[in-house]
Coordinates of C-alpha atoms in Angstrom, one line a residue:
Chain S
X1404 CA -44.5 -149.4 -188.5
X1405 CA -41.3 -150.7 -189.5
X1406 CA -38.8 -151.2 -187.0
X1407 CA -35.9 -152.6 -188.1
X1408 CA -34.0 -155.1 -186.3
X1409 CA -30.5 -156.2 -186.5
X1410 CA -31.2 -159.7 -187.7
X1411 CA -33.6 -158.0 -190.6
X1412 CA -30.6 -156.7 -192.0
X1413 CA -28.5 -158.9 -194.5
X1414 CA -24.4 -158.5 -193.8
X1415 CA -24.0 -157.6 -196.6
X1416 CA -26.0 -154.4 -195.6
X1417 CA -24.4 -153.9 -192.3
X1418 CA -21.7 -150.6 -192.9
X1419 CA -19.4 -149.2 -190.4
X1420 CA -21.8 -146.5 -189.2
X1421 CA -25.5 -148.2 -189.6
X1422 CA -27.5 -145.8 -187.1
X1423 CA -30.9 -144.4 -187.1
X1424 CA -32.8 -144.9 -190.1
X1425 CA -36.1 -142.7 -190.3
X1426 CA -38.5 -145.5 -190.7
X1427 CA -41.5 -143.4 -192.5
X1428 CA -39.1 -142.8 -195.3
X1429 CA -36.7 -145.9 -194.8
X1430 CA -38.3 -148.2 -197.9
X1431 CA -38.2 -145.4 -200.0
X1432 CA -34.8 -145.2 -199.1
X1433 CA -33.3 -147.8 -198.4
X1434 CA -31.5 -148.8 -201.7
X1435 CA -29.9 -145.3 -202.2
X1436 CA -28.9 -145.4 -198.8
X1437 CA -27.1 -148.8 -198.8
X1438 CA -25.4 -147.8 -202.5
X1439 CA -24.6 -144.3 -201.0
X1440 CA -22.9 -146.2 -197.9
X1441 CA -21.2 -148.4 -199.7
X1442 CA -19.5 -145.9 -201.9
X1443 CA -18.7 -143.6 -199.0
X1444 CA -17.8 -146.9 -197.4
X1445 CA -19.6 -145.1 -194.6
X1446 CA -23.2 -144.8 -193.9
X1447 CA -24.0 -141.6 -192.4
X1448 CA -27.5 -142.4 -191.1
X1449 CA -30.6 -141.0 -192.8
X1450 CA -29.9 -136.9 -192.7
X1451 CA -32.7 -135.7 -190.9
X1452 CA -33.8 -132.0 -190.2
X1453 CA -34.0 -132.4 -185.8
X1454 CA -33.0 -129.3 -185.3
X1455 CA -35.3 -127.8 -182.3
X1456 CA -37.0 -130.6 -181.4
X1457 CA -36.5 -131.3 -177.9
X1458 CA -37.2 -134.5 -175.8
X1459 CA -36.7 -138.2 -176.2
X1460 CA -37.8 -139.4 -179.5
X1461 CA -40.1 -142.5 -178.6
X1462 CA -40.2 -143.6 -182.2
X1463 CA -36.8 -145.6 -181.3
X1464 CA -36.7 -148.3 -179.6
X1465 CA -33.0 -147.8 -178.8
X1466 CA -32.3 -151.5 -177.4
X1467 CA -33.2 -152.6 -180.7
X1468 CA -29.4 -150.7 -182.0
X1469 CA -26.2 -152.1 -182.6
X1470 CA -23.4 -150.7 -183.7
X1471 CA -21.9 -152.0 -186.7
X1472 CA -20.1 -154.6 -184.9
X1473 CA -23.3 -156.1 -183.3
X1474 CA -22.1 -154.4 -179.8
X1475 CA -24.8 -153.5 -177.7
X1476 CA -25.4 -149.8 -176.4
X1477 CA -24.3 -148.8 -173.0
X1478 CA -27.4 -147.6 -171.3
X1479 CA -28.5 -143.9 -170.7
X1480 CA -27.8 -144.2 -167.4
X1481 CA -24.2 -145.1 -168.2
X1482 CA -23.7 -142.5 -170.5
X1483 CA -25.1 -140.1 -168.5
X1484 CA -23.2 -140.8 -164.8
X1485 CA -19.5 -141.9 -166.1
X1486 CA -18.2 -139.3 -167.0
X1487 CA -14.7 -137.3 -167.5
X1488 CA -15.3 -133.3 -167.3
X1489 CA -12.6 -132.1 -164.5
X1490 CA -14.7 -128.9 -165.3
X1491 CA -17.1 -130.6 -163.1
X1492 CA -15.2 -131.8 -160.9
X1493 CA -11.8 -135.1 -161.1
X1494 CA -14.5 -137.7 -159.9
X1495 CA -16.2 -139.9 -163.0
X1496 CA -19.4 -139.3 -160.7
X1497 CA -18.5 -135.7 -160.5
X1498 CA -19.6 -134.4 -163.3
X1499 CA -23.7 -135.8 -163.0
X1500 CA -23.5 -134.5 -159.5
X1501 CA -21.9 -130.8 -160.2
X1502 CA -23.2 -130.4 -163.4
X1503 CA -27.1 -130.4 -162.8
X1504 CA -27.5 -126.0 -162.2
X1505 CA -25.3 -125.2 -165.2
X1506 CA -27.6 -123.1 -168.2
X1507 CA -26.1 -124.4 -171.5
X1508 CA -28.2 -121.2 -172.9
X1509 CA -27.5 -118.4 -174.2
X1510 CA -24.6 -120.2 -176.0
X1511 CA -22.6 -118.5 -178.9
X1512 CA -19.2 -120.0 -180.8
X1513 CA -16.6 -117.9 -182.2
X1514 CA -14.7 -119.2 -185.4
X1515 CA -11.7 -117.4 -186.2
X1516 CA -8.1 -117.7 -187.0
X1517 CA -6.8 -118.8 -190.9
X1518 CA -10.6 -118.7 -192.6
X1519 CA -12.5 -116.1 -194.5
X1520 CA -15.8 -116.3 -192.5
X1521 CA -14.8 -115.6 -188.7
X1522 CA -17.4 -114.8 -186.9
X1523 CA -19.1 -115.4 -183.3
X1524 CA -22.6 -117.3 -183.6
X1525 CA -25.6 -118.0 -181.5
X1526 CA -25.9 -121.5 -181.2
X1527 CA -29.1 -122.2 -183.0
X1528 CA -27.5 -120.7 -185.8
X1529 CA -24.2 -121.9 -185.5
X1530 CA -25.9 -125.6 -186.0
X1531 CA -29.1 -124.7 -187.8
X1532 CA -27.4 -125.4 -191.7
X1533 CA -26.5 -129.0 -190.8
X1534 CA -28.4 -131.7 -190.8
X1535 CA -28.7 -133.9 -187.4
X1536 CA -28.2 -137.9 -187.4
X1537 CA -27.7 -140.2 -185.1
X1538 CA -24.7 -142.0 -184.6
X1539 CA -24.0 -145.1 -182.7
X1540 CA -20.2 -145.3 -182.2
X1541 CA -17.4 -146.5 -179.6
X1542 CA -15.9 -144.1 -177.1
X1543 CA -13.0 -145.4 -176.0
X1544 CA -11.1 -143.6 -173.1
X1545 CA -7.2 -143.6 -172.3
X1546 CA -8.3 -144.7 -168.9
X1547 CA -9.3 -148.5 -170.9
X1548 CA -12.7 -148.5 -170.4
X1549 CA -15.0 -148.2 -173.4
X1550 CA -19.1 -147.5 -174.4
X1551 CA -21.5 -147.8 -177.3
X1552 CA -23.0 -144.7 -177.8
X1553 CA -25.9 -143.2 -179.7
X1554 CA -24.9 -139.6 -180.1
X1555 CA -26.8 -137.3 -182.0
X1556 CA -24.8 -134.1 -184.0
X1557 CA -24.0 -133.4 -187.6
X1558 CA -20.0 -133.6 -189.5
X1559 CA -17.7 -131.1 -188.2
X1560 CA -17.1 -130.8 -191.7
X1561 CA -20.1 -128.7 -192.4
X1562 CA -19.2 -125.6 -190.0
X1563 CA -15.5 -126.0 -190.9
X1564 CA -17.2 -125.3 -195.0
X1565 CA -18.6 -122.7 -194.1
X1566 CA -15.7 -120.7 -192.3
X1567 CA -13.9 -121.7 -195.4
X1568 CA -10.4 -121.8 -193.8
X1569 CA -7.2 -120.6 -196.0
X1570 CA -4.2 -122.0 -197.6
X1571 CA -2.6 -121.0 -193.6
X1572 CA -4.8 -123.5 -192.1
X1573 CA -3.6 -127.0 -191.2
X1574 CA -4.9 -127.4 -188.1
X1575 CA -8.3 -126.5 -186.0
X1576 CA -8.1 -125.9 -182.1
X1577 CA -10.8 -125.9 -180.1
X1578 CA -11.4 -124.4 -176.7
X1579 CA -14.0 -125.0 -173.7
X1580 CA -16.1 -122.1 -171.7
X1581 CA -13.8 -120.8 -168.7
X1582 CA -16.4 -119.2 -166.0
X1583 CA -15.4 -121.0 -162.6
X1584 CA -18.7 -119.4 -161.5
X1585 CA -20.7 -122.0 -163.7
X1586 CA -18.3 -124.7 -163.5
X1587 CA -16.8 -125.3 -160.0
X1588 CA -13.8 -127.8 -161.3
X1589 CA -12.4 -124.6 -163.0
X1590 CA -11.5 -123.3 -159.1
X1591 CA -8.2 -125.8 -158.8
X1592 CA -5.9 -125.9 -161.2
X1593 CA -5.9 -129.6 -162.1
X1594 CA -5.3 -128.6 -165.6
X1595 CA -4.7 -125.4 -167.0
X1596 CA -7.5 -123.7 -168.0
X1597 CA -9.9 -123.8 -169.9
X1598 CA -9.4 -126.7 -171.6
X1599 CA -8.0 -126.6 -175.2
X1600 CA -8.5 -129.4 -177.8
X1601 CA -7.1 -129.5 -181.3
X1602 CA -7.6 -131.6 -184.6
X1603 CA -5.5 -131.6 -187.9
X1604 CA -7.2 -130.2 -190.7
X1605 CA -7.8 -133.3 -192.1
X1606 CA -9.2 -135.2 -189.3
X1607 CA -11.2 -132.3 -188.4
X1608 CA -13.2 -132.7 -192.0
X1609 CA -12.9 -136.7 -192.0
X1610 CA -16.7 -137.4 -192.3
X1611 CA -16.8 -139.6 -189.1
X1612 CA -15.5 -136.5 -186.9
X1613 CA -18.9 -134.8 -185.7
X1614 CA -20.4 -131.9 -183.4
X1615 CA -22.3 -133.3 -180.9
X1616 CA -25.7 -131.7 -179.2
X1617 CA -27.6 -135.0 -178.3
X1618 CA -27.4 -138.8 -177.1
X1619 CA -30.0 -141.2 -177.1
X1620 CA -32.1 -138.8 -179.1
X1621 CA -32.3 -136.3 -176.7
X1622 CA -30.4 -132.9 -175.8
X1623 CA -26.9 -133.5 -174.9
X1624 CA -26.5 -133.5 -170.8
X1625 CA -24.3 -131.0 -169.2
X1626 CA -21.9 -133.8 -168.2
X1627 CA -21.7 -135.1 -171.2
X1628 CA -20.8 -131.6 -172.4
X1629 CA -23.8 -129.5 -173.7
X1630 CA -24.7 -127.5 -175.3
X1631 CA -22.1 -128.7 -177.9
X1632 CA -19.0 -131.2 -177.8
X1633 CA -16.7 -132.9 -180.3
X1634 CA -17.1 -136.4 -180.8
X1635 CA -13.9 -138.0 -182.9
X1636 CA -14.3 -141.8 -182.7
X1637 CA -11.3 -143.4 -183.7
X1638 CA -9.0 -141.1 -181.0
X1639 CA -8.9 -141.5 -177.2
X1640 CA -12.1 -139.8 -175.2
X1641 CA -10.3 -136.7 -173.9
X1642 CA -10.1 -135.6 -177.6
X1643 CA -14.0 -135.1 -177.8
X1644 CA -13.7 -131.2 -176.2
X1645 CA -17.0 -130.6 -174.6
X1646 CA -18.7 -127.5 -173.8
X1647 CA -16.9 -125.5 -176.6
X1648 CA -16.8 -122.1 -177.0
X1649 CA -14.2 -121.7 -179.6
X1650 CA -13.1 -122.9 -182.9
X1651 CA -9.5 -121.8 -184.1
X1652 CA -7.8 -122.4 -187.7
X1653 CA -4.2 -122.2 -186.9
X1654 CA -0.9 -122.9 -189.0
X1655 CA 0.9 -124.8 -186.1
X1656 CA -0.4 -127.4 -183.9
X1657 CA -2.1 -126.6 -181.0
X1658 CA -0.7 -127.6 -177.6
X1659 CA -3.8 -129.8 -176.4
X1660 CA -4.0 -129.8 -172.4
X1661 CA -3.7 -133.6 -171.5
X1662 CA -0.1 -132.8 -173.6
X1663 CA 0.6 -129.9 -171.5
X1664 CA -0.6 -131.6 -168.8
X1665 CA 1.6 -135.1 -168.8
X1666 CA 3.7 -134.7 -172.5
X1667 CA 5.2 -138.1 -171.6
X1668 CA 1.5 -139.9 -171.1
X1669 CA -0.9 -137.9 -173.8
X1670 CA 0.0 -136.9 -177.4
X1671 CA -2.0 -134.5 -179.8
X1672 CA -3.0 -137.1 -181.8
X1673 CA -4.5 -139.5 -178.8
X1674 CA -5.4 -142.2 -181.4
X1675 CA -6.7 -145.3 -180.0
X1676 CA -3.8 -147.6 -180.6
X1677 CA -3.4 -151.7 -178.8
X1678 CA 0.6 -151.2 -179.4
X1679 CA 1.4 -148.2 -177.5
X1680 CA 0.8 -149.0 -174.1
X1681 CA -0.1 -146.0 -171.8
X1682 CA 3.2 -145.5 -169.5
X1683 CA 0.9 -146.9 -166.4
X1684 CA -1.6 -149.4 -168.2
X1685 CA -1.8 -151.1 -171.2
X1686 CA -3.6 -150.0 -173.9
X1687 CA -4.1 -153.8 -174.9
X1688 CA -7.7 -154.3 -174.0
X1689 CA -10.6 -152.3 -173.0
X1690 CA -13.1 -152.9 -170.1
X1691 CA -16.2 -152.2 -172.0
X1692 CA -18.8 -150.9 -169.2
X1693 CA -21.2 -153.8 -168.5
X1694 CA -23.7 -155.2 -166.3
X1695 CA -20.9 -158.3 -166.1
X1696 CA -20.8 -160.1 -162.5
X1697 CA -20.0 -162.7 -160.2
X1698 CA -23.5 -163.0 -158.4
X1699 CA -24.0 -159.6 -157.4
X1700 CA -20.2 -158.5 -157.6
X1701 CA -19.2 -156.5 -160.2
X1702 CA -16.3 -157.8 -162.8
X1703 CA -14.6 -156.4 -165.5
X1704 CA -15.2 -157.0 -169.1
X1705 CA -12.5 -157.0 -171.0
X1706 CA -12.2 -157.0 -174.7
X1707 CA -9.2 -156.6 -176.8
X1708 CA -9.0 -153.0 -178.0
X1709 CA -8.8 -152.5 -182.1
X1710 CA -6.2 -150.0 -183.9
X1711 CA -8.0 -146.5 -184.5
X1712 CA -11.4 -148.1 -182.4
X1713 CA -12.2 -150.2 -185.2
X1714 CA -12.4 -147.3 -187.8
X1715 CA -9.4 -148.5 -189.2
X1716 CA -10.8 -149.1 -192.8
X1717 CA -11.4 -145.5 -192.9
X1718 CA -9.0 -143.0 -190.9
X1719 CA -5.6 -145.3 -191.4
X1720 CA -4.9 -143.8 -194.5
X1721 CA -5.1 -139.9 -192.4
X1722 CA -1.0 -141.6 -190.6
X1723 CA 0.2 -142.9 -193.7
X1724 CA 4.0 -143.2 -193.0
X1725 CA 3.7 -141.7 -189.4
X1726 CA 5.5 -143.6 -186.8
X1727 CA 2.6 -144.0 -184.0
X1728 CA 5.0 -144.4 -181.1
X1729 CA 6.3 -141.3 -181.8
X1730 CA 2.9 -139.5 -182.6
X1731 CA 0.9 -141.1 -179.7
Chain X
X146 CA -9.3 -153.8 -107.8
X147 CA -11.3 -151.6 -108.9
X148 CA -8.8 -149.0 -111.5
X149 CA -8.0 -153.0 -113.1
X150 CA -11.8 -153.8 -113.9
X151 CA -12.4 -149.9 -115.3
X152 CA -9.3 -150.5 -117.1
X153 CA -10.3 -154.0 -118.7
X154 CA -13.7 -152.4 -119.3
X155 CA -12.4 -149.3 -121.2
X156 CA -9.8 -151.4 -123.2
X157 CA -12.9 -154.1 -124.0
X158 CA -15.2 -150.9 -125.5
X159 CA -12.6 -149.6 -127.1
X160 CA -11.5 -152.7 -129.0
X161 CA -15.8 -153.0 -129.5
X162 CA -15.5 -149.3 -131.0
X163 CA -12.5 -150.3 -133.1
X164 CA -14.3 -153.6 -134.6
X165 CA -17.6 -151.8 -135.2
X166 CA -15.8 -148.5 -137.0
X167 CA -13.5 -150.5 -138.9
X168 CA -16.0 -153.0 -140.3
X169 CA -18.5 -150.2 -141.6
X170 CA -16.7 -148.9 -143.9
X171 CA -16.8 -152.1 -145.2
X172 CA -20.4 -152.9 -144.6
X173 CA -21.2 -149.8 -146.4
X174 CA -19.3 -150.7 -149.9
X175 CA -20.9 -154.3 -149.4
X176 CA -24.5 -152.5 -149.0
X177 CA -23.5 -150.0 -152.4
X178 CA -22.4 -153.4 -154.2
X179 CA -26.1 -155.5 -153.1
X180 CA -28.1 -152.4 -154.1
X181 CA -25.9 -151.5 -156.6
X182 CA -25.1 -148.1 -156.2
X183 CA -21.6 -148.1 -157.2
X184 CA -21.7 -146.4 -160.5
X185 CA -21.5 -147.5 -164.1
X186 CA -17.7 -148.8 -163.4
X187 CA -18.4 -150.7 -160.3
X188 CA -15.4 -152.3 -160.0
X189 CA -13.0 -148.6 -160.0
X190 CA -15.4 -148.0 -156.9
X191 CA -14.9 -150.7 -155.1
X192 CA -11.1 -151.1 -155.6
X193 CA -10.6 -147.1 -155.1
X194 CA -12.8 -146.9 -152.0
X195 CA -10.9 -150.0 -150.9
X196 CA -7.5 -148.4 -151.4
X197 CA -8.9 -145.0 -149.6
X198 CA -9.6 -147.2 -146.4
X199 CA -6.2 -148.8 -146.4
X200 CA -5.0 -145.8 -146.1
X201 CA -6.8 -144.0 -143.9
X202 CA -6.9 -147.0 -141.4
X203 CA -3.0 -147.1 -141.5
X204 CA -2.8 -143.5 -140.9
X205 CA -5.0 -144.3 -137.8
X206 CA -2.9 -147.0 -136.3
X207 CA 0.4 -144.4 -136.8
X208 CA -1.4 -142.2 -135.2
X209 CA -2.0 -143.7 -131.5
X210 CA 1.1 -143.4 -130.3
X211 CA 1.9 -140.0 -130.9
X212 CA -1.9 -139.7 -129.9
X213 CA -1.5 -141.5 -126.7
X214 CA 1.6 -139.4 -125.7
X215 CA -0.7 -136.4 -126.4
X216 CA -3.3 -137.1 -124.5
X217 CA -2.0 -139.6 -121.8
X218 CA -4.6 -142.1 -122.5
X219 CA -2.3 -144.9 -122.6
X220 CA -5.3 -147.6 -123.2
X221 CA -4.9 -146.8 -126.1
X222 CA -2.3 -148.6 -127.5
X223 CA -3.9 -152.2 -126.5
X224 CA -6.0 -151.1 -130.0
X225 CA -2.6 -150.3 -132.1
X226 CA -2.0 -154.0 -133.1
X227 CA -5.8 -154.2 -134.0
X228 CA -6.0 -151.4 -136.3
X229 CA -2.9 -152.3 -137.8
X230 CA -4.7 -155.6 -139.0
X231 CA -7.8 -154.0 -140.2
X232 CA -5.2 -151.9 -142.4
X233 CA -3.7 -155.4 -143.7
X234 CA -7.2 -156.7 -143.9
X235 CA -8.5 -153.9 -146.5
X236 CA -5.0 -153.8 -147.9
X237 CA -5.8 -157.5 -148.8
X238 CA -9.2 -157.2 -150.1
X239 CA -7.9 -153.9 -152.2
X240 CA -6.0 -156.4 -154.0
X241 CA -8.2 -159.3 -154.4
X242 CA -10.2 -157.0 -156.0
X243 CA -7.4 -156.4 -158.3
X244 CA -6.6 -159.8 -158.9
X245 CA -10.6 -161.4 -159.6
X246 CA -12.6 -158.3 -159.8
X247 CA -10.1 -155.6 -162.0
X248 CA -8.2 -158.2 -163.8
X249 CA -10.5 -160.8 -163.9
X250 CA -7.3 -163.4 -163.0
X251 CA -5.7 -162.3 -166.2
X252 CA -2.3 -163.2 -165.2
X253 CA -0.3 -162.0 -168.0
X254 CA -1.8 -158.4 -167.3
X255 CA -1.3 -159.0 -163.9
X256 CA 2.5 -160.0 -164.2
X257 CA 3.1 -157.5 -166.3
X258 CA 1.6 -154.7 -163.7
X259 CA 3.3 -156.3 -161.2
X260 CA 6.9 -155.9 -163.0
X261 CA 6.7 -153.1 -164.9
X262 CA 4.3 -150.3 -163.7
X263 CA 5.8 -148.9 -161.2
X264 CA 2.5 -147.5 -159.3
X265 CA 1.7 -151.1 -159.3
X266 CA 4.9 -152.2 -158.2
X267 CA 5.1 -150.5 -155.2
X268 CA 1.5 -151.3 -154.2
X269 CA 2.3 -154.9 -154.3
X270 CA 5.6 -154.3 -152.4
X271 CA 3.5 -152.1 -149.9
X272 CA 1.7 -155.4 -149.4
X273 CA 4.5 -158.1 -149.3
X274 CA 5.8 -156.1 -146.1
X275 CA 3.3 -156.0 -144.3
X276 CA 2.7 -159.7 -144.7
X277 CA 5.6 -160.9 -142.0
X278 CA 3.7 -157.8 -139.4
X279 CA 0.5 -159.5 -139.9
X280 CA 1.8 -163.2 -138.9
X281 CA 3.6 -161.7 -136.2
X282 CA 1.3 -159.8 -134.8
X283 CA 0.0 -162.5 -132.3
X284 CA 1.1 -162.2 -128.3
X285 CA 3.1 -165.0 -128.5
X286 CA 5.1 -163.9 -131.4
X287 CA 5.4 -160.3 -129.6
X288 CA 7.0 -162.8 -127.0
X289 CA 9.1 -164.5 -129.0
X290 CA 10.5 -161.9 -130.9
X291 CA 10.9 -159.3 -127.7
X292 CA 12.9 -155.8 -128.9
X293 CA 13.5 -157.3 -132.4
X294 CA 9.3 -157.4 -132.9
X295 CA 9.3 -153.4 -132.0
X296 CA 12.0 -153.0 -135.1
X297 CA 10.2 -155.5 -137.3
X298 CA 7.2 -153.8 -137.0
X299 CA 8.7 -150.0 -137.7
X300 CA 8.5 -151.8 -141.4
X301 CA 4.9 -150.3 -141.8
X302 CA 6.4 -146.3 -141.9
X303 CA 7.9 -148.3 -145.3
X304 CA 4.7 -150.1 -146.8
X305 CA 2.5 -146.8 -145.6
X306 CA 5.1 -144.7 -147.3
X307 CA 5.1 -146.9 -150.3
X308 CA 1.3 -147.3 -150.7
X309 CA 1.6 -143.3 -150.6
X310 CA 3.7 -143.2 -153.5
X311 CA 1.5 -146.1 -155.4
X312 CA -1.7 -143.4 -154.5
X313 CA 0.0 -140.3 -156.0
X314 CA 0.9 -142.0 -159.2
X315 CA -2.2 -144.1 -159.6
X316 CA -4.1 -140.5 -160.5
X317 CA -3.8 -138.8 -163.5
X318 CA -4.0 -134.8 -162.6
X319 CA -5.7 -134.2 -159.5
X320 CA -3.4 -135.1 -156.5
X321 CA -4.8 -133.3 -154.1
X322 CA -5.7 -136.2 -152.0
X323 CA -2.7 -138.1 -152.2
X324 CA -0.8 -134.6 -151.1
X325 CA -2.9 -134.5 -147.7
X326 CA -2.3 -138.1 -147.1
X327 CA 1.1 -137.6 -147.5
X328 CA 1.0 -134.4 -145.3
X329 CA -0.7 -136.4 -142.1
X330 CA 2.5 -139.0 -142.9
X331 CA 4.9 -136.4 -142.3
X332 CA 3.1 -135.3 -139.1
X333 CA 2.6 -138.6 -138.0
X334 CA 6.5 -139.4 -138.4
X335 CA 7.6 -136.2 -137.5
X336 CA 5.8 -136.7 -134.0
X337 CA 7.1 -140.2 -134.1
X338 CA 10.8 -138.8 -133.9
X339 CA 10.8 -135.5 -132.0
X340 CA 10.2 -136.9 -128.9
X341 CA 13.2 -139.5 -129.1
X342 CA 15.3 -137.1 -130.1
X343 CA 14.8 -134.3 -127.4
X344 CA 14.7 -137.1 -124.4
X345 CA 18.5 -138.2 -126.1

């Protein structure tokens, strides 16, 4: 069995988005794959039908990845305990803690708004069209601390197709489960509830913006916002809505709770941007989460922070003429 | 005579009780560190749960006199100066951790905290206060300085009331925990002045 290792691969190979590669059909594959990225200038991974299966997949040997920058992954455990869901509780080590009884099924989605195919869906058949890949991209929060992360979901862009949204339509709002019953952060109004998201029609289909129902292969956590979250990797974290309920095509922008929130501190836009400081920190440099230490005390590990998370190359063009500091 | 030696005794366990309490909290974040327990961003841990003590312990050391009046347990202010300086000692570790932990030494981040965010800002001036109340918090400066050390030292309602303010805008929506701490404040300085007032 093939298993393919970062140093196999020339540079010349390495695209923005190299990710899982299904080795049993990877030689077959591998030339239309690497022309198909480079076209795209985007490698979406190989598609692969994982819809219903369940479980870790032990055919990767996840510490083998890297995403395209050579970064290595955060671990599970990282992924899985740090975590922002005031749903769940304010505390990053809320969310593992609180979320642990919460039933991510049944689960439906209702599309509606500007589109010709509203609708409300089961889950299962709200995702079953698309084909799953894994992803390994950077999360950066607005709270300066990053990851590498191995998420598993499909484009955005293929549910959005399939409502076919009308000429009205320029933007996509999305909105989170409220039932305080099943999630105890809902109880104090920290933020006004539930929590709404939104996208630009544009970003919304940009093929890097994806639904999200795994990470590291298996099903999504409920802290990290299962059954079904929004993963857009060149904006700040709070951007990627988890736990969503609802998809909205709307004329006018929606009013995104972080901007309701604190206007001054959090835009609609949220991109990940080194110029415009946060009003309390700067947005400089990023503490990517790390085993880094003095001994046995912890340190930070901080690494200059790129414009648009590194996916410059292909979402810039999306703020052509767009003064930043005013759209933050 | 007898009342002396219970006396000495009570004001010795008591100064035993303070040591041992105010150490643990301390002991506790260094056994989380050495098994490593303190979460995939160690260092937000550490310097929050070091900040949370400062706090807390300050709150405590406003508290025994209006505590002492309460109760008439007047031994108890032979602790005041002791818990003050547990409250600069956390206070001081919160912001080494800062400096070599959070920032790594970075000092152009640092600086720039320092003069421009203003959460930041008042933390650090929180600190720089309480500096002269630490140096003079020995007997013979007590001495030395006679009614003028009582004044000097009123300076920590200022620093507490400024590492309040450097709380409440260090979080980013939920400030529910900076609102009690500010709520015990008010008690504690309403208490502080009633009594003043009504003997007047």
């Amino acid at each position: 069995m093939l298993i393919r290792k970062p140093n196999d691969i020339a540079s010349s190979e390495i695209t923005p988005e190299r990710v899982y590669l299904d080795r049993r059909k990877f030689i077959a594959d591998a030339t239309k794959l690497t022309v198909a990225g480079a076209a795209a200038g985007v490698l979406l991974g190989r598609g692969r039908d994982l819809s219903g299966q369940e479980g870790e997949d032990q055919q990767v040997d996840w510490s083998q990845m890297r995403s395209e920058l050579g970064e290595e992954l955060n671990p599970y455990e990282h992924v899985t305990t740090h975590n922002n869901y005031y749903e769940f509780g304010t505390g990053k080590r809320d969310p593992v803690r609180n979320a642990q009884e919460f039933q991510p099924r049944p689960w439906s989605i209702t599309v509606e708004g500007e589109c010709t195919n509203p609708g409300t869906f089961d889950l299962a058949d709200f995702i079953k069209p698309s084909k799953m890949e894994d992803r390994i991209y950077r999360l950066r929060c607005v709270e300066a601390w990053s990851m590498v992360i191995p998420w598993r979901g499909f484009p955005l862009k293929d549910v959005i197709d399939r409502a076919a949204p009308n000429g009205n339509a320029k933007f996509v709002e999305f909105t989170t489960l409220y039932d305080p019953d099943r999630m105890p952060g809902q109880r104090r109004n920290v933020l006004r509830w539930p929590y709404v998201e939104g996208l630009r029609l544009d970003e919304a289909m940009h093929p890097l913006t994806i639904l999200v129902t795994g990470v590291y292969g298996r099903d999504l956590p409920n802290q990290n916002g299962a059954p079904l979250r929004l993963i857009i990797p060149w904006k700040y974290g709070f951007k990627g809505i988890k736990g969503i309920v609802k998809m909205r095509f709307t004329e006018r922008m929606p009013r995104n709770s972080w901007a309701i929130a604190t206007p001054r501190e959090y835009g609609f836009y949220a991109n990940v941007n080194p110029e415009v400081d946060h009003p309390r920190w700067s947005q400089a440099r990023e503490d990517r989460l790390s085993d880094e230490s003095f001994g046995f005390i912890p340190r930070r590990n901080w690494i200059p922070t790129r414009m648009f998370n590194g996916y410059g190359d292909q979402v810039a063009h999306l703020y052509d003429g767009m003064d930043l500091r005013v759209d933050f | 005579m007898i009342v002396t030696v219970d006396r000495k005794r009570q004001v010795l366990l008591l100064k035993l009780a303070t040591w041992v309490l105010a150490l643990s909290p301390l002991g506790w974040l260094v056994w989380l560190t050495v098994t490593r327990q303190l979460g995939a961003d160690a260092v937000d841990t550490l310097l929050h749960r070091m900040g949370d003590f400062t706090l807390i312990i300050l709150l405590t050391a406003l508290a025994i006199t209006p505590l002492r009046r309460l109760t008439g347990w007047n031994v108890l202010i032979r602790i005041r100066r002791l818990v003050g300086l547990f409250g600069f000692f956390y206070l001081t570790l919160h912001f080494l951790i800062y400096l070599v932990l959070d920032q790594t030494l970075d000092w152009e981040f640092i600086l720039e905290d320092l003069t421009k965010r203003p959460y930041a800002v008042v933390g650090f001036a929180a600190w720089l206060l309480l500096i002269p109340l630490a140096l003079t918090s020995t007997r013979g400066w007590v001495r030395r300085l006679g009614k003028r050390w009582r004044k000097l030292h009123k300076l920590v309602y200022v620093a507490v009331a400024l590492g309040l303010l450097h709380f409440y805008w260090q979080v980013k929506a939920d400030t529910f925990w900076p609102l009690v701490a500010a709520a015990v404040y008010v008690v504690l300085l309403t208490l502080r002045v009633r009594p003043r007032t009504a003997s007047n």
